[in-house]
Amino acid sequence: MAAFEKVSLKSAQYPKPSGLSVPYGTAGFRTTATHLDHVMFRTGLLAALRSKNTKSTIGVMVTASHNPVEDNGLKMIDPMGEMVAPAWEVYATQLANAEQEALCTVLKEIIEKEAINMSEPASVFIGRDTRPSSESLSKAVIDGVSCMGGHSQDYGLVTTPQLHFMVLCRNTKDGYGTATLHGYYEKLSKAFIELTKNALNRTDDQKRLLVDGANGVGALKLREMEAFLKHELQVALFNDGSSGKLNHLCGADYVKVHQKAPQGMHMGPGERCCSFDGDADRIIYYYNDSAGRFHLLDGDKMATLISMSLKELLTQAGLNLQVAVVQTAYANGSSTRYLEDVMKVTVCCAKTGVKHLHRTAQAFDIGVYFEANGHGTVLFSKEAEEKIRQLVKHTNANDEKKRVAKLLASTIDLINQAAGDSLSDMLLIEALLAIRGMSIQEWDALYTDLPNRQLKVKVADRRVIDTTDAERRAVTPAGLQDTVDALVKKYKQARAFVRPSGTENIVRVYAEADTQEGADSLAYEVSLAVYRQAGGTGEEPKPLK
Ligand code: NG1
Ligand code: ZN
């Protein structure tokens, strides 16, 4: 077959460093940029096959998100804008790690296993972040696609969720949106302006938002979108990439992990601020109070504000639709308690990684999902969306109900249902705060986070830890969970768990308790247990100061 000859020839230009093995992890391939040429080319081949297999457009985004600028990676996007199906993650790993001579054999095996009709056309959308390595790496993906006779559309610099949006638009018949950047900005901005019309007497101060663009692609795209927002949002943009280094001392991950403001941000007391990550699929809010104390509003707080607002709007509209919140084990215990006990919403716990949250959220009329680190969105079932849009059209409905239904419809339009999206989430939070007339301090005061601590432990093989119950309990090594349980009993309002990371070669430890000292001490004790019972390497963990 001509395609295979081409593959053999072309792949020689993208040789695999011998002995190198990279897995398709929680968020796709991710490693040092210089090790990725062959992975990119081969994923291009695979994306074309996935396109033939699904008779749809597939996406490939070149990014390493919040990782340092020297890293890179990629992620495949399935037809409905979601993460690629698990079986194809396995194929991706097999293909990326095949030795040069075995490449065509592995390809043929995938084609046979999936019974792919090679005469089908293939279409792949490609996007990339601002890393210096991204442009040439995305060319390698395009080369791979064309080797399989596929057609690529290169969107160039886009945020990860923008590419998810393009893929979803292209593959939906009922008009999710137009698969262009203009289509994306127009859809979101129109919905935002519709919503903020309902916020009366907004002052310029209330419209002002400080944004840390992580020196990444999100900053560029926010600049592009600003023109569409017609001054309804007044952005002061910092870390816009003009001088600083990507994700360095800034960005959502930095702010969340270090619990402090990014560098280069000039925050006045009480000013509303947010940070994107390097590919703009996460967002974290924060402010300094008048005493100069830093306050963080993470994914849990966003899920709370969003689900609370949706629930109220549904009641006002007289619509009987269930709102559920999907969290992970990292959600702060206070948020779970507030959602369940005060707001009376259904809360589910999914495994870490947005694909797990996304799938869980799909089971509800309206599923709000967020990781504590700020990655999340809202999914509306077809029926829920239909009911809301029907009420908007319903001429007999009294005016107030219709007004509220319109608010809900605009909310649907504002949300990027394909993926967590810094730009879309930011506009959603801004609109909800505006409509509620709520300050960031009032939002923050809904509940108080339990003090918590996350630690990493190096072990020889992190796969010795196997977990259950959405990663909240360790099944192996034997005895480890008993130790954790006994340690947790020593502290008040405490909770702790351990799980192997899906993106780093470490075990993560999480602990929370009624005081910071308690959380720190529990996290340390659990780390020591992991080190001793799960084959720790290097230096033994030390107590936190
Ligand atoms: P791992 O390394 O599996 O914990 C991390 C984040 C996830 C998710 C992925 C993908 C934490 C505790 N974990 O996963 O939430 O964002 O990276 O980027 O933040
Ligand atoms: Zn990201």
Coordinates of C-alpha atoms and ligand atoms in Angstrom, one line a residue:
M1 CA 0.0 0.0 0.0
A2 CA 1.4 3.4 -1.0
A3 CA 0.6 4.9 2.3
F4 CA 2.9 2.5 4.2
E5 CA 5.8 3.2 1.8
K6 CA 5.3 6.9 2.5
V7 CA 5.2 6.2 6.2
S8 CA 8.4 4.2 6.1
L9 CA 10.2 6.9 4.1
K10 CA 8.9 9.9 6.1
S11 CA 9.3 8.4 9.5
A12 CA 13.1 8.3 8.9
Q13 CA 12.9 12.1 9.2
Y14 CA 11.5 11.7 12.7
P15 CA 13.6 9.0 14.2
K16 CA 12.7 7.6 17.7
P17 CA 15.6 8.0 20.1
S18 CA 16.4 4.4 21.0
G19 CA 15.3 3.2 24.4
L20 CA 13.0 6.2 24.8
S21 CA 9.5 5.3 26.0
V22 CA 6.7 7.9 26.6
P23 CA 3.2 7.0 27.8
Y24 CA 0.0 8.7 26.8
G25 CA -0.8 10.0 30.3
T26 CA -3.7 11.7 32.1
A27 CA -3.3 14.7 29.7
G28 CA -1.7 13.1 26.6
F29 CA 2.0 12.9 25.9
R30 CA 4.2 15.2 27.8
T31 CA 8.0 15.4 28.1
T32 CA 11.1 17.4 27.1
A33 CA 10.4 19.1 23.8
T34 CA 13.5 17.7 22.1
H35 CA 12.2 14.1 22.6
L36 CA 9.0 14.6 20.8
D37 CA 9.5 14.8 17.0
H38 CA 8.7 11.1 16.4
V39 CA 5.7 11.2 18.8
M40 CA 4.2 14.1 16.9
F41 CA 4.6 12.5 13.5
R42 CA 3.2 9.2 14.7
T43 CA 0.3 10.8 16.4
G44 CA -0.5 12.6 13.1
L45 CA -0.7 9.1 11.5
L46 CA -3.0 7.9 14.3
A47 CA -5.2 11.0 14.3
A48 CA -5.8 10.4 10.6
L49 CA -6.8 6.8 11.4
R50 CA -9.1 7.9 14.2
S51 CA -10.7 10.3 11.8
K52 CA -11.3 7.6 9.2
N53 CA -12.6 5.3 12.0
T54 CA -15.1 7.8 13.3
K55 CA -15.9 9.5 10.0
S56 CA -15.4 12.8 11.8
T57 CA -12.8 15.5 12.3
I58 CA -10.3 14.8 15.0
G59 CA -8.1 17.4 16.9
V60 CA -4.5 17.4 17.9
M61 CA -3.3 20.1 20.3
V62 CA 0.4 20.7 20.7
T63 CA 1.0 22.0 24.3
A64 CA 2.4 21.0 27.7
S65 CA -0.1 23.2 29.5
H66 CA 1.4 24.5 32.8
N67 CA 4.7 22.6 32.5
P68 CA 7.9 24.6 32.0
V69 CA 8.6 26.1 28.6
E70 CA 11.3 23.5 27.8
D71 CA 8.6 20.8 27.8
N72 CA 6.0 20.0 25.2
G73 CA 3.3 17.5 24.5
L74 CA 0.1 16.8 22.7
K75 CA -3.4 15.8 23.2
M76 CA -5.9 14.1 20.8
I77 CA -9.4 15.4 20.7
D78 CA -12.3 13.1 19.8
P79 CA -15.3 14.1 17.6
M80 CA -17.5 15.7 20.3
G81 CA -14.6 17.8 21.5
E82 CA -13.9 15.4 24.3
M83 CA -10.6 13.6 25.2
V84 CA -9.8 10.6 23.0
A85 CA -11.4 7.2 23.8
P86 CA -9.2 5.1 26.2
A87 CA -8.5 2.3 23.6
W88 CA -6.9 5.0 21.4
E89 CA -4.7 6.2 24.2
V90 CA -3.4 2.7 24.3
Y91 CA -2.8 2.8 20.5
A92 CA -1.1 6.1 20.8
T93 CA 1.3 4.7 23.4
Q94 CA 2.0 1.6 21.2
L95 CA 2.6 3.7 18.1
A96 CA 4.8 6.3 19.8
N97 CA 7.0 3.7 21.4
A98 CA 7.3 1.3 18.5
E99 CA 10.9 0.9 17.2
Q100 CA 11.4 2.3 13.7
E101 CA 11.2 -1.1 11.9
A102 CA 8.0 -2.1 13.7
L103 CA 6.1 1.1 13.0
C104 CA 4.2 -0.1 10.0
T105 CA 3.3 -3.4 11.7
V106 CA 1.8 -1.6 14.6
L107 CA -0.1 0.7 12.3
K108 CA -1.5 -2.3 10.4
E109 CA -2.5 -4.0 13.7
I110 CA -4.5 -0.9 14.7
I111 CA -6.2 -0.7 11.2
E112 CA -7.1 -4.4 11.5
K113 CA -8.3 -4.3 15.0
E114 CA -10.6 -1.3 14.4
A115 CA -11.5 -2.5 10.9
I116 CA -10.7 0.9 9.5
N117 CA -11.7 1.5 5.9
M118 CA -8.6 3.2 4.5
S119 CA -10.5 4.7 1.6
E120 CA -12.4 7.0 4.0
P121 CA -11.2 10.6 3.9
A122 CA -9.5 11.9 7.0
S123 CA -9.7 15.4 8.5
V124 CA -7.6 16.7 11.4
F125 CA -7.7 20.1 13.2
I126 CA -4.3 21.2 14.6
G127 CA -3.5 23.9 17.2
R128 CA -0.5 24.9 19.2
D129 CA 0.5 27.0 22.2
T130 CA 3.3 29.7 22.3
R131 CA 6.2 27.4 23.2
P132 CA 9.2 28.0 20.8
S133 CA 9.1 24.2 20.0
S134 CA 5.4 24.1 19.2
E135 CA 5.5 25.3 15.6
S136 CA 8.0 22.7 14.3
L137 CA 6.3 20.0 16.4
S138 CA 2.9 20.8 14.9
K139 CA 4.5 20.6 11.4
A140 CA 5.5 17.0 12.3
V141 CA 1.9 16.2 13.2
I142 CA 0.7 17.7 9.8
D143 CA 3.3 15.5 8.1
G144 CA 1.9 12.4 9.8
V145 CA -1.6 13.3 8.8
S146 CA -0.7 13.8 5.2
C147 CA 1.3 10.5 5.0
M148 CA -2.1 8.8 5.7
G149 CA -3.7 10.8 3.0
G150 CA -5.5 13.0 5.5
H151 CA -6.3 16.7 5.3
S152 CA -5.2 19.0 8.1
Q153 CA -6.4 22.4 9.0
D154 CA -3.8 24.3 11.0
Y155 CA -5.4 26.8 13.4
G156 CA -1.9 28.0 14.5
L157 CA -1.9 29.6 17.9
V158 CA -5.1 28.8 19.8
T159 CA -5.9 27.8 23.4
T160 CA -6.6 24.1 24.0
P161 CA -10.3 24.7 24.7
Q162 CA -10.6 26.8 21.5
L163 CA -9.4 23.7 19.5
H164 CA -11.9 21.5 21.4
F165 CA -14.6 24.0 20.4
M166 CA -13.6 23.9 16.7
V167 CA -13.7 20.1 16.6
L168 CA -17.1 20.1 18.3
C169 CA -18.5 22.7 16.0
R170 CA -17.3 20.9 12.9
N171 CA -18.8 17.6 14.0
T172 CA -22.2 18.8 15.2
K173 CA -25.0 19.1 12.7
D174 CA -27.3 21.2 15.0
G175 CA -24.9 24.2 15.0
Y176 CA -22.9 24.3 18.2
G177 CA -21.1 27.2 16.7
T178 CA -18.9 28.3 13.8
A179 CA -15.5 26.5 13.7
T180 CA -13.4 29.7 13.5
L181 CA -11.8 32.0 16.1
H182 CA -14.3 34.7 15.1
G183 CA -17.2 32.3 15.6
Y184 CA -15.8 31.4 19.1
Y185 CA -15.4 35.1 20.2
E186 CA -18.7 36.1 18.8
K187 CA -20.7 33.3 20.4
L188 CA -19.2 33.8 23.8
S189 CA -19.2 37.6 23.8
K190 CA -22.8 37.8 22.6
A191 CA -23.9 35.5 25.5
F192 CA -21.8 37.5 28.0
I193 CA -23.3 40.8 26.9
E194 CA -26.9 39.3 27.0
L195 CA -26.2 38.2 30.6
T196 CA -24.6 41.4 31.9
K197 CA -27.6 43.4 30.6
N198 CA -29.4 41.9 33.6
A199 CA -26.9 43.4 36.0
L200 CA -28.1 46.9 36.6
N201 CA -25.9 49.9 37.5
R202 CA -22.6 48.1 37.1
T203 CA -19.8 50.6 37.8
D204 CA -16.5 50.6 35.9
D205 CA -14.9 49.3 39.1
Q206 CA -17.1 46.3 39.1
K207 CA -16.3 45.7 35.5
R208 CA -12.6 45.7 36.2
L209 CA -10.7 42.4 36.3
L210 CA -7.0 41.8 36.6
V211 CA -5.8 38.8 34.5
D212 CA -2.5 36.9 34.7
G213 CA -2.1 35.4 31.2
A214 CA 0.8 33.0 32.4
N215 CA 2.8 34.5 29.5
G216 CA 1.0 32.1 27.3
V217 CA -1.5 31.8 24.5
G218 CA -4.5 32.7 26.7
A219 CA -3.1 36.2 26.9
L220 CA -3.0 36.6 23.2
K221 CA -6.5 35.2 22.7
L222 CA -7.9 37.4 25.5
R223 CA -6.5 40.5 23.7
E224 CA -8.3 39.3 20.5
M225 CA -11.6 38.7 22.3
E226 CA -11.5 42.1 24.1
A227 CA -12.8 43.9 21.1
F228 CA -15.9 41.7 21.0
L229 CA -16.8 42.4 24.7
K230 CA -17.7 46.1 24.1
H231 CA -16.2 47.3 27.4
E232 CA -18.6 45.2 29.4
L233 CA -15.4 43.7 30.9
Q234 CA -12.4 45.9 31.5
V235 CA -9.4 43.8 31.6
A236 CA -6.0 44.7 33.0
L237 CA -3.7 42.1 31.5
F238 CA -0.4 41.1 33.2
N239 CA 2.1 38.4 32.1
D240 CA 1.0 38.8 28.5
G241 CA 4.0 37.1 27.1
S242 CA 5.7 40.2 25.8
S243 CA 8.7 39.8 28.1
G244 CA 8.2 37.1 30.8
K245 CA 8.7 33.3 30.5
L246 CA 5.8 31.0 30.0
N247 CA 4.4 29.7 33.4
H248 CA 7.4 31.0 35.2
L249 CA 6.4 32.4 38.6
C250 CA 2.9 33.0 37.2
G251 CA -0.1 31.1 35.9
A252 CA -3.0 29.2 37.6
D253 CA -0.8 26.3 38.7
Y254 CA 1.8 28.5 40.3
V255 CA -0.9 30.5 42.2
K256 CA -2.8 27.4 43.3
V257 CA 0.3 25.4 44.4
H258 CA 2.1 28.2 46.1
Q259 CA -1.1 29.9 47.4
K260 CA 0.3 33.3 46.4
A261 CA -0.1 35.9 43.8
P262 CA 1.9 35.6 40.6
Q263 CA 4.8 37.9 40.0
G264 CA 4.3 41.0 37.9
M265 CA 0.7 41.6 39.0
H266 CA -0.1 44.9 40.6
M267 CA -3.0 44.1 42.9
G268 CA -4.9 46.7 44.9
P269 CA -6.7 45.6 48.0
G270 CA -10.0 43.9 47.2
E271 CA -9.4 43.8 43.4
R272 CA -10.7 40.8 41.6
C273 CA -7.9 38.8 39.9
C274 CA -7.6 35.6 38.0
S275 CA -4.8 33.5 36.4
F276 CA -4.9 31.3 33.4
D277 CA -2.5 28.4 32.8
G278 CA -0.2 28.0 29.8
D279 CA -2.8 26.7 27.4
A280 CA -5.8 28.5 29.0
D281 CA -7.9 25.6 30.0
R282 CA -7.6 26.4 33.8
I283 CA -8.5 29.4 35.8
I284 CA -8.0 30.4 39.4
Y285 CA -9.5 33.5 41.1
Y286 CA -8.0 35.4 44.0
Y287 CA -7.7 38.8 45.8
N288 CA -5.8 40.5 48.6
D289 CA -7.9 41.8 51.5
S290 CA -7.3 45.2 53.1
A291 CA -4.9 43.7 55.6
G292 CA -2.9 42.4 52.6
R293 CA -3.9 38.7 53.2
F294 CA -4.1 36.6 50.1
H295 CA -7.4 34.7 49.4
L296 CA -7.6 32.0 46.8
L297 CA -10.9 31.0 45.1
D298 CA -10.3 27.7 43.4
G299 CA -12.2 25.2 41.2
D300 CA -14.4 24.2 44.1
K301 CA -15.5 27.7 44.8
M302 CA -16.2 28.2 41.1
A303 CA -18.3 25.0 41.0
T304 CA -20.2 26.3 44.1
L305 CA -21.0 29.7 42.6
I306 CA -22.0 28.2 39.2
S307 CA -24.2 25.4 40.6
M308 CA -25.8 27.7 43.2
S309 CA -26.7 30.3 40.5
L310 CA -28.0 27.6 38.1
K311 CA -30.1 26.1 40.8
E312 CA -31.7 29.4 41.7
L313 CA -32.3 30.3 38.1
L314 CA -34.0 26.9 37.5
T315 CA -36.3 27.4 40.5
Q316 CA -37.2 30.9 39.3
A317 CA -38.0 29.5 35.8
G318 CA -40.0 26.7 37.3
L319 CA -37.9 24.1 35.6
N320 CA -37.4 20.8 37.3
L321 CA -33.9 19.8 36.3
Q322 CA -31.3 18.2 38.4
V323 CA -28.0 20.0 39.0
A324 CA -25.1 17.9 40.1
V325 CA -21.5 18.8 41.0
V326 CA -18.6 16.4 40.1
Q327 CA -15.4 16.8 42.1
T328 CA -12.3 14.7 42.7
A329 CA -10.7 13.6 46.0
Y330 CA -8.7 16.9 46.0
A331 CA -11.9 18.9 46.5
N332 CA -11.8 20.7 49.8
G333 CA -13.9 19.0 52.4
S334 CA -15.7 22.3 53.2
S335 CA -16.8 22.7 49.7
T336 CA -18.3 19.2 49.6
R337 CA -20.1 19.8 52.9
Y338 CA -21.4 23.2 51.8
L339 CA -22.7 21.8 48.5
E340 CA -24.4 18.8 50.1
D341 CA -25.7 20.2 53.4
V342 CA -26.4 23.9 52.6
M343 CA -27.1 23.9 48.9
K344 CA -28.6 20.4 48.7
V345 CA -27.0 19.5 45.4
T346 CA -25.9 16.0 44.4
V347 CA -22.1 15.7 44.7
C348 CA -20.2 12.9 43.0
C349 CA -16.5 12.1 43.3
A350 CA -14.6 11.0 40.1
K351 CA -11.1 9.9 39.5
T352 CA -8.5 12.7 38.9
G353 CA -8.3 13.8 35.2
V354 CA -11.0 15.7 33.4
K355 CA -12.0 12.8 31.2
H356 CA -13.3 11.0 34.3
L357 CA -15.1 14.1 35.5
H358 CA -16.6 14.8 32.1
R359 CA -18.0 11.3 31.8
T360 CA -19.5 11.4 35.3
A361 CA -21.1 14.8 34.6
Q362 CA -22.8 13.5 31.4
A363 CA -25.1 11.4 33.6
F364 CA -27.0 14.5 34.9
D365 CA -29.5 17.1 33.4
I366 CA -26.8 19.6 34.3
G367 CA -23.4 18.4 35.4
V368 CA -21.0 21.0 36.8
Y369 CA -17.5 19.6 37.1
F370 CA -14.3 21.2 38.4
E371 CA -11.0 20.0 39.6
A372 CA -9.8 22.0 42.6
N373 CA -6.9 23.3 40.4
G374 CA -9.4 25.2 38.2
H375 CA -10.1 23.0 35.2
G376 CA -13.8 22.6 34.7
T377 CA -17.0 23.4 32.8
V378 CA -20.7 22.6 32.8
L379 CA -22.5 20.0 30.7
F380 CA -26.2 20.4 29.7
S381 CA -28.0 17.2 28.6
K382 CA -29.9 17.5 25.3
E383 CA -33.2 17.4 27.2
A384 CA -32.2 20.0 29.6
E385 CA -31.1 22.4 26.9
E386 CA -34.3 21.7 24.9
K387 CA -36.5 22.4 28.0
I388 CA -34.7 25.7 28.6
R389 CA -34.9 26.8 24.9
Q390 CA -38.6 25.8 24.8
L391 CA -39.4 28.0 27.7
V392 CA -37.7 31.0 26.0
K393 CA -39.9 30.4 23.0
H394 CA -43.1 29.7 25.0
T395 CA -45.4 32.7 24.5
N396 CA -47.7 31.8 27.4
A397 CA -45.0 31.8 30.0
N398 CA -45.2 34.9 32.2
D399 CA -42.6 37.5 31.6
E400 CA -40.4 36.8 34.6
K401 CA -40.1 33.1 33.8
K402 CA -39.2 33.9 30.2
R403 CA -36.6 36.4 31.3
V404 CA -35.0 33.8 33.6
A405 CA -35.2 31.2 30.8
K406 CA -33.3 33.6 28.5
L407 CA -30.6 34.0 31.2
L408 CA -30.3 30.2 31.3
A409 CA -30.1 30.0 27.5
S410 CA -27.4 32.7 27.4
T411 CA -25.5 30.8 30.1
I412 CA -25.5 27.7 27.9
D413 CA -24.1 29.7 25.0
L414 CA -21.4 31.2 27.2
I415 CA -20.1 27.8 28.4
N416 CA -17.6 25.8 26.3
Q417 CA -19.1 22.4 26.9
A418 CA -16.3 20.6 25.1
A419 CA -13.6 21.4 27.7
G420 CA -12.6 23.5 30.7
D421 CA -11.8 27.0 29.3
S422 CA -10.2 29.9 31.0
L423 CA -11.8 32.5 28.7
S424 CA -15.3 31.0 28.9
D425 CA -15.1 30.2 32.6
M426 CA -13.9 33.7 33.3
L427 CA -16.8 35.3 31.4
L428 CA -19.2 33.0 33.2
I429 CA -17.9 33.8 36.7
E430 CA -17.9 37.6 35.8
A431 CA -21.5 37.4 34.5
L432 CA -22.8 35.5 37.5
L433 CA -21.1 37.8 40.0
A434 CA -22.5 40.8 38.1
I435 CA -26.0 39.5 38.0
R436 CA -26.0 38.5 41.6
G437 CA -24.3 41.9 42.5
M438 CA -21.8 39.8 44.5
S439 CA -18.3 40.9 45.3
I440 CA -15.4 38.5 45.3
Q441 CA -15.3 38.8 49.1
E442 CA -18.9 37.7 49.4
W443 CA -18.3 34.8 47.0
D444 CA -15.2 33.8 49.1
A445 CA -17.3 33.9 52.3
L446 CA -19.7 31.2 51.1
Y447 CA -17.6 28.7 53.0
T448 CA -14.1 28.6 54.5
D449 CA -11.6 26.1 53.1
L450 CA -10.2 23.5 55.5
P451 CA -6.5 24.0 55.8
N452 CA -4.8 21.5 53.5
R453 CA -1.4 20.3 52.2
Q454 CA -0.3 18.4 49.1
L455 CA 3.1 16.7 49.1
K456 CA 5.0 14.5 46.6
V457 CA 6.9 11.3 47.5
K458 CA 9.5 9.7 45.2
V459 CA 9.2 5.9 45.1
A460 CA 10.9 3.3 42.9
D461 CA 7.7 2.2 41.2
R462 CA 4.6 4.2 41.8
R463 CA 2.4 1.4 40.3
V464 CA 2.8 -0.5 43.6
I465 CA 0.0 1.8 44.8
D466 CA -3.4 0.8 43.5
T467 CA -6.5 2.7 44.6
T468 CA -10.3 2.4 44.8
D469 CA -13.3 4.5 45.7
A470 CA -12.4 7.3 43.3
E471 CA -8.7 7.1 44.5
R472 CA -9.6 7.9 48.1
R473 CA -8.4 4.5 49.4
A474 CA -5.3 2.5 48.7
V475 CA -5.8 -1.2 48.1
T476 CA -2.1 -2.0 47.7
P477 CA 0.5 -2.2 49.2
A478 CA -1.1 -4.1 52.0
G479 CA -1.3 -2.2 55.2
L480 CA -0.7 1.3 53.8
Q481 CA -4.4 2.3 54.0
D482 CA -4.6 1.0 57.6
T483 CA -1.7 3.3 58.5
V484 CA -3.3 6.2 56.8
D485 CA -6.6 5.6 58.6
A486 CA -4.8 5.4 62.0
L487 CA -3.0 8.7 61.3
V488 CA -6.2 10.5 60.2
K489 CA -7.8 9.5 63.6
K490 CA -5.2 11.6 65.4
Y491 CA -6.4 14.9 63.9
K492 CA -9.7 16.8 63.9
Q493 CA -11.9 17.2 60.8
A494 CA -9.1 15.3 59.0
R495 CA -9.0 13.4 55.8
A496 CA -6.0 12.1 53.8
F497 CA -5.3 9.9 50.8
V498 CA -2.4 8.8 48.5
R499 CA -2.4 8.1 44.8
P500 CA 0.2 7.7 42.1
S501 CA 0.3 10.7 39.8
G502 CA -0.7 10.2 36.2
T503 CA 1.5 13.0 34.9
E504 CA 4.7 12.8 37.1
N505 CA 6.8 10.0 38.3
I506 CA 5.7 10.5 42.0
V507 CA 3.1 9.6 44.5
R508 CA 0.8 12.4 45.7
V509 CA -0.2 12.8 49.3
Y510 CA -3.2 15.0 50.2
A511 CA -4.2 15.9 53.8
E512 CA -6.7 18.3 55.4
A513 CA -7.4 19.1 59.0
D514 CA -8.9 21.8 61.2
T515 CA -5.6 23.7 61.4
Q516 CA -2.7 24.3 59.0
E517 CA -0.3 22.8 61.5
G518 CA -2.6 19.7 61.6
A519 CA -2.8 19.4 57.8
D520 CA 1.0 19.8 57.5
S521 CA 1.8 17.3 60.2
L522 CA -0.7 14.8 58.8
A523 CA 0.6 15.2 55.3
Y524 CA 4.1 14.6 56.6
E525 CA 3.2 11.5 58.6
V526 CA 1.3 10.0 55.6
S527 CA 4.3 10.8 53.3
L528 CA 6.6 9.0 55.7
A529 CA 4.2 6.0 55.6
V530 CA 4.3 6.0 51.8
Y531 CA 8.1 6.3 51.8
R532 CA 8.4 3.3 54.2
Q533 CA 5.6 1.1 52.9
A534 CA 5.6 1.8 49.2
G535 CA 9.3 1.7 48.4
G536 CA 10.4 5.3 48.8
T537 CA 13.7 6.4 47.2
G538 CA 16.1 9.3 47.9
E539 CA 15.8 11.2 51.1
E540 CA 13.2 10.3 53.7
P541 CA 10.4 13.0 54.0
K542 CA 11.0 15.6 56.7
P543 CA 8.5 17.4 58.8
L544 CA 7.3 20.7 57.3
K545 CA 8.5 23.8 59.1
Ligands
NG1_1 P1 -1.9 13.9 38.4 O1 -0.4 14.1 38.1 O2 -2.4 12.6 37.9 O3 -2.2 14.2 39.8 C1 -2.4 16.4 37.5 C2 -3.5 17.1 38.3 C3 -4.8 16.8 37.7 C4 -4.9 17.1 36.2 C5 -3.7 16.5 35.5 C6 -3.6 16.9 34.0 C7 -3.6 17.5 40.7 C8 -3.6 17.0 42.0 N1 -3.5 16.7 39.7 O4 -2.7 15.0 37.5 O5 -5.8 17.5 38.4 O6 -5.0 18.5 35.9 O7 -2.5 16.8 36.1 O8 -3.0 18.1 33.8 O9 -3.7 18.8 40.5
ZN2 ZN -3.8 23.4 30.8

